[in-house]
């Protein structure tokens, strides 16, 4: 396909084909097409990713033995057909490989490699076939003497005759030497299965026998003695019998095999599929590729993407590739890249095209695994020179033809890739046509990556809602490209600067600048100024959003404090009621006691007076009791909260976020019900990125980082989990902080004698070069555990550069360790990417 050739996928196909062991897999590589079905694409990706892990970690999975057996199994379905000996050897090897693969998936844990286990579930292995083959073939693949009694008898007779020949030919040769008929150093020669004696030409008639051959010079004749001729004929008859018996054995085996042929053919196709998937996985390992996320919200996010073919070429030159990061959304769905020539614009475009094609083909891609890719119904590309002498098609005519095809068939679900948009004709007309085409693509909502030098297109992107500028960065001081893409600002061609660097005469460059005119220079300058202003504005907006989140957190805090105050007030009132009830009960008891004493005293004046004085004193104590200090505390707290809310309202009103005094009455009315509505509001509002949630199953808390149709991504500590929305409940920021403090509490270090000794013996650098990946991971796990235990703030892991697989997998593990704060490469002078520096969160 033309598209595959332009983006380089034809080379990727060749790389995968080179890793295939079977013709079935080679044909599958050539025939496989991209898919537009999300489930099919993810199924292919999961198969490849699981096989990638198997190739990395599983030594027991077969690395060889993948053979094509279908070609000779199909004809055996016909009656009176027989399998030949080479095919039987291939069948034995293939069945052994099948047995080992199925045993691997049967014995591994249930949660490992589920997709590969799924396709293996319907395949069966018949051990009886293997046992029958073992009775026929020995370890070297030859037919055993014991394959049948008749074959054993024939081979014993054959060995006896061959022994007779050997003894008799040596005797004849000795006699001929004694008679001087042959040279004293002559030896028996075997040609075409015949035992011959070399005799000088002059003596050949003296030795009875048949002249079978002569030397090139004619001086030596090779004679088969008559006695040996007869023995040789008997041997050949036995050999014919041997072959007839072997054919009979194979025929009998074929009759036994025929009922199993349907299953064997299916097993052959299964082995071919495994070989195909394994070839993809091996290429993915070479590319250091991984499985991206399927985007379900119309966003296309590439993170640290690398063009695999360019990276391989640079690696051979000992150079590093600059990763590409870009984002397209439903709102900003076309990226217009501008910048200097040889600055990387076309590489960006081809990287997007190749990785998207690989993704929909079912191939892992060399990007960060947090990249999100969409599924497009069609991919259009206009790149390079498609002029045709046969069709009288010029370069620009071919571009226009491609534009017609794009505008006719592209939809909002298409990906459009156009290089050097509008070039090839008079700039004014070409720029105007390009702008009109860009406007139509913008209107239809198609996704696209387009490169250009035209200023009018940059201006269109700046004012358009669906097109975003992108610049390939350039080091103006060193006059060299940086090959980095920066979205949100247009690029400069730096034509005059490059002309000076290439040695064009200074007066010619100056004359060119004057001829371009101040308007051109000013437009470029203004575009850069607009981009800088927009970047500053974006930074301010980001700070405002951050401030809003802080204010939101403070509001939650104040709301919680208000709730606590109300709860405190309620508890105090309940306590006061309880105390009042106790006082009332005590008063009643005092009154009753006074009355009883008066009655018992029978109106004695002194005792009655004392009782009345005690009752009066008790009454005065109740009346003069001091007001509770809690009431004053509640009043002060309420005043503080009201003052804070008033200051917050004033700040928002000043920024224009809320209406002025006109909204105060409604706000005052709603404040009275805020406490009662608080819990309901938290529960009923839709989830958003940044919200704090609690997992209903285990009471753990986290922060929402992504929202998709069927799941949400929640960051819990240092782990991001995909969870159904119904399994979480929304909580406030304050509740999150309190729960996080109790759940993710820091490690408490106890320095015992053994730990102190380990601190003294611990070395903050470890060398894992030359280790197998699973052994290296285990070493690093123990090393990080020791570093955490002894409280080391920084450690270094020396893994070497190599193909980068060891470094990538070690870092994947380290990112899952809560005690690891950050990772980085060592300084170039001290080892660079061959050493990972780990900052510990101690």
Short mmCIF file of N, CA and C in Angstrom, two decimals, residues 43 55 71 132 178 203 224 269 275 310 316 359 383 387 443 447 492 678 826:
data_model
loop_
_atom_site.label_atom_id
_atom_site.label_comp_id
_atom_site.label_asym_id
_atom_site.label_seq_id
_atom_site.Cartn_x
_atom_site.Cartn_y
_atom_site.Cartn_z
N UNK A 43 -7.83 -6.67 21.55
CA UNK A 43 -7.54 -8.10 21.62
C UNK A 43 -6.16 -8.40 21.03
N UNK A 55 8.20 -13.47 26.71
CA UNK A 55 9.56 -13.47 26.15
C UNK A 55 10.56 -12.86 27.13
N UNK A 71 0.85 -28.12 5.48
CA UNK A 71 1.04 -28.41 4.05
C UNK A 71 1.06 -29.90 3.78
N UNK A 132 2.93 -43.07 19.65
CA UNK A 132 3.09 -43.90 18.43
C UNK A 132 4.30 -43.46 17.62
N UNK A 178 49.76 -58.40 -2.06
CA UNK A 178 50.82 -59.41 -2.04
C UNK A 178 51.27 -59.78 -3.44
N UNK A 203 47.10 -52.99 -14.50
CA UNK A 203 46.81 -54.27 -13.81
C UNK A 203 45.32 -54.55 -13.69
N UNK A 224 35.16 -53.35 -8.74
CA UNK A 224 34.38 -54.08 -7.74
C UNK A 224 34.59 -55.56 -8.00
N UNK A 269 -2.34 -24.56 12.78
CA UNK A 269 -2.69 -23.14 12.64
C UNK A 269 -2.45 -22.39 13.95
N UNK A 275 3.44 -18.29 16.65
CA UNK A 275 4.67 -17.82 15.99
C UNK A 275 4.50 -16.39 15.51
N UNK A 310 13.57 5.53 12.83
CA UNK A 310 14.56 6.58 13.04
C UNK A 310 15.40 6.28 14.28
N UNK A 316 22.34 3.12 15.83
CA UNK A 316 23.55 2.62 15.16
C UNK A 316 24.63 3.68 15.09
N UNK A 359 -0.81 0.92 15.87
CA UNK A 359 -1.81 0.71 16.94
C UNK A 359 -3.04 0.01 16.39
N UNK A 383 2.29 13.37 1.31
CA UNK A 383 3.68 13.63 1.64
C UNK A 383 4.55 13.19 0.48
N UNK A 387 4.66 13.02 -8.46
CA UNK A 387 4.51 13.36 -9.89
C UNK A 387 4.65 12.10 -10.74
N UNK A 443 -13.80 22.69 9.71
CA UNK A 443 -15.27 22.70 9.80
C UNK A 443 -15.82 21.29 9.98
N UNK A 447 -9.43 15.11 12.43
CA UNK A 447 -8.18 15.23 13.16
C UNK A 447 -7.04 15.30 12.15
N UNK A 492 9.09 29.60 13.44
CA UNK A 492 9.74 30.51 12.50
C UNK A 492 10.60 29.68 11.57
N UNK A 678 -24.92 19.75 53.01
CA UNK A 678 -23.52 19.46 52.71
C UNK A 678 -23.28 18.01 52.24
N UNK A 826 21.95 9.48 35.48
CA UNK A 826 23.15 10.06 36.06
C UNK A 826 23.72 11.09 35.09
#
